[in-house]
Amino acid sequence: MKKSKPIGTAGRALRSAARHPARSVLLAVISALSACLLVSSLSTLGASVETQDAGAQASSGNYRIELDVGNLRKRLNELPPEFNHVDESGGYYTEVPDNAFQSVLLADVEKLAKTDGVTGWNVAAVPTPALIPGLERIEDPDRDQTRDYGGVNVVGTRDQSREQNVAAGNIELVDGSWVGPDDAEAVAISEELAALNGLSVGDEMTFVDAKDPEGREPATARVRGIFRIVRDIPSTMTGDTFRSENTVFSDLAFSQEIAGRADDPLYAYATFEVDDPARYAEVGERLKSADIDWDRYQLVDDAGATERMSGNFDGLEQTTWLFMGVVAGCGIVLVSLSMAFWAKTRRRETGVLLALGNSRAKVVGQVVMEAVALSLVGCIVGCALAWPVSEVVAGAIAERQVQQEAKSARASADQVAGGADSTEGNMVGTSASPDARQALAASAACVAVVALSSAAAVAPAVARGPKRALEESE
């Protein structure tokens, strides 16, 4: 009769794994989950770098001037007492002498526009809420409209092709043309507003100042262009009047005509384009040396602000490393607990193997082989799952960081053209895709942790010898 060949250490390890499916599946699942999240984290690091690089490349090459808030407050405080009033509710407010007091002055803008190196410029007026008699606007049926103006908001602009939302890609032209410097009584409207009212390029629209509909004369303009909203148009005002679909762009003079301030315009900011990146800093210095009252204004450097925003995306990488650290820590804890459970349930098996003359090294090796084999299976599954999961993980981490940046940008006085919303809309680095090196690195880390943990867990029982191991298993 032939003697059967003795089962080796590897064979016993595989049979042991098959005999205890619950224990084996638990370790495989822990390994799969750890590998999947680690690979996803590693791929997100690449996505964060792409986002930062794209952020640095997205500089629009613009300078922008707007009123300095501190200087405006100082000038308000210096006004004579007769400009200070108390309203019906007992609150205090200050009446400004004229709109020029709180406006970017067109004369100053025109001086700056002549600066050598400036290739284009634009002025934008403060939005004017206006009613559109005989026409409808876009409304949210679930929103309380009692405090809303019930109309649209008209944004006057010298050259809409250079307006911040066009430059940032928030809106794109679908019919007609943008309102230009030579246009008069011309507007561009959203395709939603046009479709709701059956309007086309060349049609007339009538506007009435929503703040004083009885005291203002209606103003009529022709539709010059129709635009599509790619991303929401940023607004500091709330209500349906200021929603993106109800934003109407007009020539500068028409927006002031609606509000009855044709002779006393109110402008919010001006932008100046620099096409030559090599001269960008030089042009900035030339702008600063222009003969205007710089105490009144602040000059916003789009390139500097982009660098600030790109720098803030360093937090994305830090968040990813933190996430990866949490995943690694949780994985180590779970594996350690699982191995402790293994060691406790295998004391009898360990004692029997030792009693049969197997060396301590062989017994430990069997446990480690079994754990490593199960971990490898789990890692293969985890790495396969990492491809779809990486997109979700990268998107969630990047979205969180972008929201933080958006809050920072909105709170900052030097918010650039396009603002926080354009940053949010241009998240280019979230298409995370793991590669083989990342999968191998994560799998190697998981397997190494499982091997060390399993050896450390079973070593004490093996060291006690067969008698103690069998006694403790009872």
Short mmCIF file of C-alpha atoms in Angstrom, two decimals:
data_model
loop_
_atom_site.label_atom_id
_atom_site.label_comp_id
_atom_site.label_asym_id
_atom_site.label_seq_id
_atom_site.Cartn_x
_atom_site.Cartn_y
_atom_site.Cartn_z
CA MET A 1 0.00 0.00 0.00
CA LYS A 2 1.28 3.39 -1.08
CA LYS A 3 1.97 5.92 1.60
CA SER A 4 0.13 9.22 1.12
CA LYS A 5 2.30 12.24 0.61
CA PRO A 6 2.27 14.52 3.66
CA ILE A 7 0.50 17.85 3.23
CA GLY A 8 2.87 20.78 3.17
CA THR A 9 2.55 24.10 4.97
CA ALA A 10 0.96 25.83 1.97
CA GLY A 11 -1.54 23.00 1.50
CA ARG A 12 -2.58 23.11 5.16
CA ALA A 13 -2.98 26.89 4.92
CA LEU A 14 -5.32 26.62 1.94
CA ARG A 15 -7.37 23.84 3.55
CA SER A 16 -7.64 25.83 6.77
CA ALA A 17 -8.96 28.82 4.83
CA ALA A 18 -11.56 26.61 3.13
CA ARG A 19 -12.66 25.05 6.44
CA HIS A 20 -13.40 28.45 8.02
CA PRO A 21 -15.26 30.47 5.34
CA ALA A 22 -16.59 33.18 7.69
CA ARG A 23 -13.13 33.95 9.04
CA SER A 24 -11.62 33.86 5.57
CA VAL A 25 -14.27 36.08 3.99
CA LEU A 26 -13.91 38.64 6.80
CA LEU A 27 -10.17 39.05 6.18
CA ALA A 28 -10.65 39.18 2.40
CA VAL A 29 -13.32 41.86 2.73
CA ILE A 30 -11.15 43.98 5.05
CA SER A 31 -8.25 43.70 2.60
CA ALA A 32 -10.47 44.53 -0.39
CA LEU A 33 -11.92 47.60 1.33
CA SER A 34 -8.51 48.85 2.45
CA ALA A 35 -6.91 48.31 -0.97
CA CYS A 36 -9.83 49.95 -2.78
CA LEU A 37 -9.76 53.11 -0.65
CA LEU A 38 -5.96 53.33 -0.64
CA VAL A 39 -5.80 53.10 -4.44
CA SER A 40 -8.60 55.66 -4.72
CA SER A 41 -6.70 58.01 -2.41
CA LEU A 42 -3.48 57.64 -4.39
CA SER A 43 -5.29 58.39 -7.65
CA THR A 44 -6.91 61.45 -6.04
CA LEU A 45 -3.44 62.84 -5.30
CA GLY A 46 -2.86 62.90 -9.05
CA ALA A 47 -6.24 64.56 -9.57
CA SER A 48 -5.41 67.26 -7.03
CA VAL A 49 -2.16 68.09 -8.86
CA GLU A 50 -4.08 68.37 -12.14
CA THR A 51 -6.54 70.74 -10.49
CA GLN A 52 -3.74 72.93 -9.15
CA ASP A 53 -1.92 73.03 -12.51
CA ALA A 54 -5.12 73.89 -14.34
CA GLY A 55 -5.88 76.56 -11.78
CA ALA A 56 -2.51 78.16 -12.40
CA GLN A 57 -3.08 78.06 -16.16
CA ALA A 58 -6.56 79.58 -15.94
CA SER A 59 -5.35 83.11 -15.28
CA SER A 60 -7.32 85.37 -17.52
CA GLY A 61 -4.67 88.12 -17.68
CA ASN A 62 -6.99 90.81 -16.34
CA TYR A 63 -6.71 93.62 -13.86
CA ARG A 64 -9.79 94.94 -12.19
CA ILE A 65 -10.58 98.10 -10.22
CA GLU A 66 -13.41 98.50 -7.77
CA LEU A 67 -14.11 100.76 -4.84
CA ASP A 68 -11.99 100.29 -1.76
CA VAL A 69 -14.51 99.40 0.97
CA GLY A 70 -12.41 100.90 3.74
CA ASN A 71 -12.05 104.20 1.90
CA LEU A 72 -15.78 104.31 1.10
CA ARG A 73 -16.60 103.75 4.77
CA LYS A 74 -14.15 106.48 5.75
CA ARG A 75 -15.73 108.97 3.32
CA LEU A 76 -19.22 108.04 4.57
CA ASN A 77 -18.17 108.76 8.15
CA GLU A 78 -16.80 112.13 7.09
CA LEU A 79 -20.11 113.31 5.58
CA PRO A 80 -21.89 116.19 7.37
CA PRO A 81 -24.69 115.29 9.82
CA GLU A 82 -27.45 116.24 7.37
CA PHE A 83 -26.67 113.12 5.33
CA ASN A 84 -27.43 110.82 8.29
CA HIS A 85 -31.06 109.78 8.78
CA VAL A 86 -33.25 107.50 10.87
CA ASP A 87 -35.74 105.25 9.10
CA GLU A 88 -39.25 104.29 10.28
CA SER A 89 -37.96 101.27 12.19
CA GLY A 90 -35.42 103.37 14.10
CA GLY A 91 -32.41 102.25 12.08
CA TYR A 92 -29.68 104.65 10.93
CA TYR A 93 -28.66 105.08 7.32
CA THR A 94 -26.50 107.49 5.35
CA GLU A 95 -27.67 109.23 2.21
CA VAL A 96 -24.85 109.78 -0.27
CA PRO A 97 -24.57 113.12 -2.09
CA ASP A 98 -24.76 111.44 -5.52
CA ASN A 99 -24.05 108.13 -7.24
CA ALA A 100 -20.54 109.24 -8.16
CA PHE A 101 -19.73 109.11 -4.45
CA GLN A 102 -20.00 105.30 -4.51
CA SER A 103 -19.21 104.60 -8.15
CA VAL A 104 -16.15 103.71 -10.17
CA LEU A 105 -15.63 106.90 -12.16
CA LEU A 106 -15.68 106.51 -15.93
CA ALA A 107 -13.08 109.27 -16.35
CA ASP A 108 -10.64 107.27 -14.20
CA VAL A 109 -11.40 104.09 -16.14
CA GLU A 110 -10.74 105.80 -19.45
CA LYS A 111 -7.37 107.05 -18.16
CA LEU A 112 -6.38 103.53 -17.14
CA ALA A 113 -7.57 102.11 -20.46
CA LYS A 114 -4.91 104.20 -22.23
CA THR A 115 -2.12 102.47 -20.29
CA ASP A 116 0.48 100.91 -22.57
CA GLY A 117 -0.08 97.14 -22.68
CA VAL A 118 -3.84 97.23 -21.99
CA THR A 119 -5.46 95.55 -25.01
CA GLY A 120 -9.12 95.80 -24.00
CA TRP A 121 -11.34 97.10 -21.23
CA ASN A 122 -14.88 96.97 -19.89
CA VAL A 123 -17.10 98.71 -17.36
CA ALA A 124 -20.03 97.07 -15.59
CA ALA A 125 -22.88 98.92 -13.87
CA VAL A 126 -24.55 97.99 -10.60
CA PRO A 127 -27.50 95.65 -11.46
CA THR A 128 -30.87 97.41 -11.82
CA PRO A 129 -34.05 95.49 -10.88
CA ALA A 130 -36.67 96.12 -13.55
CA LEU A 131 -40.22 95.02 -14.38
CA ILE A 132 -41.01 93.75 -17.90
CA PRO A 133 -44.64 94.76 -18.61
CA GLY A 134 -46.55 92.30 -20.77
CA LEU A 135 -43.86 89.63 -20.39
CA GLU A 136 -43.19 86.81 -17.95
CA ARG A 137 -40.02 85.96 -16.05
CA ILE A 138 -38.63 82.67 -14.73
CA GLU A 139 -39.95 81.91 -11.23
CA ASP A 140 -39.61 79.18 -8.65
CA PRO A 141 -43.24 78.21 -7.84
CA ASP A 142 -42.24 77.14 -4.33
CA ARG A 143 -40.51 80.41 -3.45
CA ASP A 144 -42.21 83.19 -1.50
CA GLN A 145 -42.27 86.19 -3.86
CA THR A 146 -43.73 88.76 -1.45
CA ARG A 147 -40.38 90.51 -0.93
CA ASP A 148 -39.09 90.03 -4.45
CA TYR A 149 -39.17 92.86 -7.01
CA GLY A 150 -41.11 90.59 -9.36
CA GLY A 151 -38.96 91.39 -12.37
CA VAL A 152 -35.52 90.88 -13.88
CA ASN A 153 -32.13 92.44 -13.19
CA VAL A 154 -30.47 94.52 -15.88
CA VAL A 155 -26.66 94.66 -15.91
CA GLY A 156 -25.21 97.47 -17.98
CA THR A 157 -21.90 96.72 -19.64
CA ARG A 158 -19.72 98.65 -22.07
CA ASP A 159 -18.55 95.58 -23.99
CA GLN A 160 -20.32 92.35 -23.13
CA SER A 161 -17.78 90.22 -24.98
CA ARG A 162 -15.34 91.23 -22.19
CA GLU A 163 -17.89 90.93 -19.36
CA GLN A 164 -16.82 88.71 -16.46
CA ASN A 165 -19.41 85.98 -17.05
CA VAL A 166 -18.53 85.72 -20.74
CA ALA A 167 -14.80 85.62 -19.93
CA ALA A 168 -15.36 83.00 -17.21
CA GLY A 169 -17.47 80.83 -19.51
CA ASN A 170 -20.60 81.12 -17.39
CA ILE A 171 -22.64 82.11 -20.45
CA GLU A 172 -22.23 81.53 -24.18
CA LEU A 173 -23.89 83.18 -27.17
CA VAL A 174 -26.41 81.08 -29.10
CA ASP A 175 -28.03 83.73 -31.33
CA GLY A 176 -27.33 87.29 -32.41
CA SER A 177 -24.34 89.07 -30.88
CA TRP A 178 -23.11 90.43 -27.59
CA VAL A 179 -23.96 94.00 -26.67
CA GLY A 180 -21.02 96.10 -27.88
CA PRO A 181 -19.53 99.56 -27.19
CA ASP A 182 -21.39 101.13 -30.12
CA ASP A 183 -24.81 99.67 -29.26
CA ALA A 184 -27.62 101.76 -27.82
CA GLU A 185 -30.89 100.54 -26.30
CA ALA A 186 -29.76 96.95 -26.81
CA VAL A 187 -30.07 93.92 -24.54
CA ALA A 188 -28.98 90.28 -24.43
CA ILE A 189 -31.28 87.81 -22.69
CA SER A 190 -31.16 84.16 -21.63
CA GLU A 191 -32.61 81.52 -23.92
CA GLU A 192 -35.00 80.53 -21.10
CA LEU A 193 -36.44 84.04 -20.90
CA ALA A 194 -36.62 84.24 -24.70
CA ALA A 195 -38.41 80.87 -24.99
CA LEU A 196 -40.92 81.72 -22.23
CA ASN A 197 -41.97 84.93 -24.00
CA GLY A 198 -41.45 83.88 -27.62
CA LEU A 199 -38.73 86.50 -28.12
CA SER A 200 -36.15 86.51 -30.93
CA VAL A 201 -33.23 88.72 -31.90
CA GLY A 202 -34.61 92.09 -33.05
CA ASP A 203 -37.74 91.99 -30.86
CA GLU A 204 -38.48 94.87 -28.51
CA MET A 205 -38.69 94.66 -24.72
CA THR A 206 -39.95 97.32 -22.32
CA PHE A 207 -38.43 97.80 -18.88
CA VAL A 208 -39.62 99.84 -15.88
CA ASP A 209 -37.60 100.58 -12.75
CA ALA A 210 -38.86 98.03 -10.18
CA LYS A 211 -37.95 100.31 -7.28
CA ASP A 212 -40.14 103.16 -8.56
CA PRO A 213 -42.49 101.83 -11.28
CA GLU A 214 -44.89 104.76 -10.96
CA GLY A 215 -42.28 107.49 -10.97
CA ARG A 216 -40.10 106.25 -13.85
CA GLU A 217 -40.79 106.31 -17.55
CA PRO A 218 -40.68 102.95 -19.35
CA ALA A 219 -37.56 102.32 -21.46
CA THR A 220 -37.55 100.17 -24.59
CA ALA A 221 -34.69 98.20 -26.10
CA ARG A 222 -34.21 95.61 -28.83
CA VAL A 223 -32.92 92.10 -28.23
CA ARG A 224 -29.36 92.05 -29.59
CA GLY A 225 -28.38 88.56 -28.50
CA ILE A 226 -29.59 85.41 -26.76
CA PHE A 227 -27.23 83.45 -24.51
CA ARG A 228 -27.11 80.02 -22.93
CA ILE A 229 -26.31 79.64 -19.23
CA VAL A 230 -23.45 77.19 -18.79
CA ARG A 231 -23.03 77.87 -15.06
CA ASP A 232 -25.04 80.06 -12.73
CA ILE A 233 -24.23 83.75 -12.93
CA PRO A 234 -22.78 84.84 -9.56
CA SER A 235 -24.93 87.31 -7.64
CA THR A 236 -24.75 88.81 -4.17
CA MET A 237 -28.53 89.40 -4.26
CA THR A 238 -31.20 86.81 -3.54
CA GLY A 239 -34.62 86.21 -5.06
CA ASP A 240 -35.89 85.25 -8.49
CA THR A 241 -35.24 88.75 -9.83
CA PHE A 242 -31.51 88.03 -9.61
CA ARG A 243 -31.51 84.41 -10.79
CA SER A 244 -29.36 83.62 -13.83
CA GLU A 245 -32.27 83.15 -16.25
CA ASN A 246 -33.64 86.58 -15.33
CA THR A 247 -30.34 88.40 -15.85
CA VAL A 248 -30.47 90.82 -18.78
CA PHE A 249 -27.31 92.49 -20.12
CA SER A 250 -27.63 95.91 -21.73
CA ASP A 251 -25.48 98.75 -22.96
CA LEU A 252 -24.24 101.02 -20.17
CA ALA A 253 -26.53 103.94 -20.94
CA PHE A 254 -29.72 101.88 -21.14
CA SER A 255 -29.29 100.35 -17.67
CA GLN A 256 -28.87 103.84 -16.23
CA GLU A 257 -31.88 105.10 -18.18
CA ILE A 258 -34.11 102.47 -16.58
CA ALA A 259 -32.98 103.52 -13.10
CA GLY A 260 -33.35 107.23 -13.88
CA ARG A 261 -29.67 107.95 -13.36
CA ALA A 262 -28.56 108.74 -16.91
CA ASP A 263 -26.84 111.90 -15.67
CA ASP A 264 -25.52 110.27 -12.49
CA PRO A 265 -24.44 106.70 -13.37
CA LEU A 266 -23.49 104.02 -10.86
CA TYR A 267 -20.71 101.67 -11.99
CA ALA A 268 -19.54 98.65 -10.00
CA TYR A 269 -16.14 97.82 -11.48
CA ALA A 270 -13.94 97.95 -14.57
CA THR A 271 -11.61 95.33 -16.06
CA PHE A 272 -8.47 95.70 -18.19
CA GLU A 273 -7.09 92.93 -20.37
CA VAL A 274 -3.41 92.18 -20.90
CA ASP A 275 -2.76 89.75 -23.75
CA ASP A 276 1.01 89.48 -23.32
CA PRO A 277 1.78 87.35 -20.21
CA ALA A 278 5.42 88.47 -20.31
CA ARG A 279 4.32 92.08 -19.75
CA TYR A 280 1.59 91.37 -17.21
CA ALA A 281 3.49 92.57 -14.13
CA GLU A 282 4.88 95.55 -16.04
CA VAL A 283 1.38 96.64 -17.10
CA GLY A 284 0.22 96.30 -13.51
CA GLU A 285 2.92 98.72 -12.37
CA ARG A 286 1.95 101.14 -15.14
CA LEU A 287 -1.68 101.02 -14.01
CA LYS A 288 -0.66 101.77 -10.43
CA SER A 289 1.29 104.81 -11.58
CA ALA A 290 -1.70 106.32 -13.40
CA ASP A 291 -2.80 109.75 -12.22
CA ILE A 292 -6.06 108.86 -10.43
CA ASP A 293 -7.14 108.86 -6.78
CA TRP A 294 -5.88 105.40 -5.79
CA ASP A 295 -7.10 105.87 -2.22
CA ARG A 296 -10.57 105.47 -3.67
CA TYR A 297 -9.90 102.15 -5.42
CA GLN A 298 -8.31 98.78 -5.05
CA LEU A 299 -6.58 97.15 -8.01
CA VAL A 300 -7.27 93.44 -8.21
CA ASP A 301 -4.64 91.30 -9.89
CA ASP A 302 -6.35 88.31 -11.51
CA ALA A 303 -3.04 86.47 -11.85
CA GLY A 304 -2.26 87.00 -8.17
CA ALA A 305 -5.74 85.95 -7.17
CA THR A 306 -5.46 82.85 -9.33
CA GLU A 307 -2.17 82.06 -7.63
CA ARG A 308 -3.94 82.48 -4.27
CA MET A 309 -6.73 80.16 -5.35
CA SER A 310 -4.28 77.63 -6.78
CA GLY A 311 -2.34 77.82 -3.52
CA ASN A 312 -5.50 77.13 -1.58
CA PHE A 313 -5.87 73.92 -3.57
CA ASP A 314 -2.82 72.67 -1.68
CA GLY A 315 -5.47 71.89 0.92
CA LEU A 316 -6.90 69.37 -1.51
CA GLU A 317 -3.68 67.36 -1.39
CA GLN A 318 -3.55 67.73 2.39
CA THR A 319 -7.15 66.52 2.66
CA THR A 320 -6.31 63.54 0.45
CA TRP A 321 -3.30 62.61 2.59
CA LEU A 322 -5.46 62.93 5.71
CA PHE A 323 -8.11 60.70 4.14
CA MET A 324 -5.47 58.16 3.16
CA GLY A 325 -4.04 58.24 6.68
CA VAL A 326 -7.48 57.57 8.17
CA VAL A 327 -8.04 54.70 5.72
CA ALA A 328 -4.63 53.19 6.52
CA GLY A 329 -5.17 53.59 10.27
CA CYS A 330 -8.63 52.01 10.16
CA GLY A 331 -7.30 49.20 7.96
CA ILE A 332 -4.48 48.42 10.40
CA VAL A 333 -6.88 48.41 13.36
CA LEU A 334 -9.37 46.14 11.58
CA VAL A 335 -6.66 43.74 10.44
CA SER A 336 -5.17 43.65 13.95
CA LEU A 337 -8.56 42.89 15.50
CA SER A 338 -9.22 40.25 12.85
CA MET A 339 -5.84 38.60 13.50
CA ALA A 340 -6.47 38.65 17.25
CA PHE A 341 -9.74 36.85 16.57
CA TRP A 342 -7.89 34.39 14.36
CA ALA A 343 -5.29 33.66 17.02
CA LYS A 344 -7.96 33.08 19.68
CA THR A 345 -9.98 30.66 17.52
CA ARG A 346 -6.87 28.74 16.42
CA ARG A 347 -5.29 27.93 19.76
CA ARG A 348 -6.35 24.28 19.59
CA GLU A 349 -5.18 23.97 15.99
CA THR A 350 -1.87 25.56 16.96
CA GLY A 351 -1.42 23.17 19.91
CA VAL A 352 -2.19 20.11 17.77
CA LEU A 353 0.27 21.15 15.07
CA LEU A 354 2.99 21.70 17.64
CA ALA A 355 2.19 18.40 19.36
CA LEU A 356 2.56 16.59 16.03
CA GLY A 357 6.14 17.81 15.85
CA ASN A 358 5.78 20.79 13.58
CA SER A 359 8.26 23.53 14.33
CA ARG A 360 7.15 26.87 15.63
CA ALA A 361 8.31 28.52 12.40
CA LYS A 362 6.15 26.17 10.30
CA VAL A 363 3.06 26.85 12.41
CA VAL A 364 3.55 30.61 12.20
CA GLY A 365 4.31 30.28 8.49
CA GLN A 366 1.07 28.40 7.87
CA VAL A 367 -1.00 31.12 9.53
CA VAL A 368 0.87 33.88 7.67
CA MET A 369 0.50 32.04 4.31
CA GLU A 370 -3.22 31.62 4.86
CA ALA A 371 -3.68 35.27 5.80
CA VAL A 372 -1.53 36.51 2.91
CA ALA A 373 -3.39 34.35 0.37
CA LEU A 374 -6.75 35.69 1.53
CA SER A 375 -5.40 39.22 1.61
CA LEU A 376 -4.14 38.89 -1.99
CA VAL A 377 -7.58 37.76 -3.14
CA GLY A 378 -9.13 40.72 -1.34
CA CYS A 379 -6.59 43.14 -2.82
CA ILE A 380 -7.30 41.94 -6.36
CA VAL A 381 -11.01 42.54 -5.84
CA GLY A 382 -10.36 45.88 -4.13
CA CYS A 383 -8.11 47.14 -6.92
CA ALA A 384 -10.72 46.19 -9.51
CA LEU A 385 -13.35 48.16 -7.58
CA ALA A 386 -10.98 51.12 -7.18
CA TRP A 387 -11.50 52.26 -10.79
CA PRO A 388 -15.18 53.30 -10.36
CA VAL A 389 -14.74 54.21 -6.67
CA SER A 390 -11.82 56.56 -7.42
CA GLU A 391 -14.09 58.90 -9.37
CA VAL A 392 -16.45 59.14 -6.41
CA VAL A 393 -13.71 59.62 -3.83
CA ALA A 394 -11.82 62.18 -5.93
CA GLY A 395 -15.00 64.07 -6.69
CA ALA A 396 -16.08 64.17 -3.05
CA ILE A 397 -12.69 65.35 -1.75
CA ALA A 398 -12.23 67.90 -4.55
CA GLU A 399 -15.80 69.18 -4.19
CA ARG A 400 -15.26 69.74 -0.48
CA GLN A 401 -12.09 71.72 -1.15
CA VAL A 402 -13.70 73.71 -3.95
CA GLN A 403 -16.59 74.65 -1.66
CA GLN A 404 -14.07 75.85 0.92
CA GLU A 405 -12.32 77.91 -1.76
CA ALA A 406 -15.65 79.29 -2.97
CA LYS A 407 -16.50 80.48 0.55
CA SER A 408 -13.06 82.05 0.86
CA ALA A 409 -13.39 83.77 -2.49
CA ARG A 410 -16.84 85.14 -1.72
CA ALA A 411 -15.65 86.50 1.60
CA SER A 412 -12.61 88.13 0.00
CA ALA A 413 -12.83 91.72 -1.13
CA ASP A 414 -10.55 91.00 -4.07
CA GLN A 415 -12.76 88.44 -5.74
CA VAL A 416 -11.76 88.10 -9.37
CA ALA A 417 -13.86 88.06 -12.52
CA GLY A 418 -15.90 84.89 -12.60
CA GLY A 419 -15.58 84.62 -8.86
CA ALA A 420 -15.93 81.53 -6.77
CA ASP A 421 -18.52 80.03 -9.08
CA SER A 422 -16.16 79.92 -12.00
CA THR A 423 -13.65 78.07 -9.84
CA GLU A 424 -16.32 75.58 -8.91
CA GLY A 425 -17.31 75.10 -12.50
CA ASN A 426 -13.74 74.52 -13.68
CA MET A 427 -12.83 71.53 -11.52
CA VAL A 428 -10.65 69.84 -14.10
CA GLY A 429 -8.68 67.46 -11.88
CA THR A 430 -11.40 65.18 -10.53
CA SER A 431 -11.19 62.57 -13.29
CA ALA A 432 -9.05 60.30 -11.12
CA SER A 433 -7.88 57.09 -12.77
CA PRO A 434 -5.72 54.59 -10.85
CA ASP A 435 -2.72 53.01 -12.49
CA ALA A 436 -0.92 49.70 -12.00
CA ARG A 437 1.80 51.19 -9.78
CA GLN A 438 -0.79 52.58 -7.39
CA ALA A 439 -2.59 49.24 -7.28
CA LEU A 440 0.68 47.38 -6.60
CA ALA A 441 1.71 49.86 -3.89
CA ALA A 442 -1.63 49.64 -2.10
CA SER A 443 -1.73 45.83 -2.38
CA ALA A 444 1.83 45.48 -1.11
CA ALA A 445 1.01 47.69 1.88
CA CYS A 446 -2.12 45.69 2.71
CA VAL A 447 -0.39 42.33 2.37
CA ALA A 448 2.56 43.51 4.48
CA VAL A 449 0.24 44.69 7.27
CA VAL A 450 -1.69 41.39 7.17
CA ALA A 451 1.53 39.31 7.22
CA LEU A 452 3.00 41.20 10.17
CA SER A 453 -0.29 41.27 12.07
CA SER A 454 -0.94 37.56 11.59
CA ALA A 455 2.59 36.66 12.68
CA ALA A 456 2.38 38.93 15.72
CA ALA A 457 -1.05 37.55 16.68
CA VAL A 458 -0.17 33.84 16.55
CA ALA A 459 3.40 34.09 17.85
CA PRO A 460 2.47 34.29 21.58
CA ALA A 461 0.38 31.09 21.40
CA VAL A 462 3.13 29.27 19.51
CA ALA A 463 5.76 30.43 21.99
CA ARG A 464 3.82 28.91 24.91
CA GLY A 465 4.16 25.43 23.48
CA PRO A 466 1.60 22.73 22.64
CA LYS A 467 0.46 21.98 26.19
CA ARG A 468 -0.38 25.61 27.09
CA ALA A 469 -1.97 26.18 23.70
CA LEU A 470 -4.29 23.18 24.14
CA GLU A 471 -5.15 24.11 27.72
CA GLU A 472 -6.06 27.68 26.74
CA SER A 473 -8.24 26.45 23.89
CA GLU A 474 -10.56 24.58 26.28
#
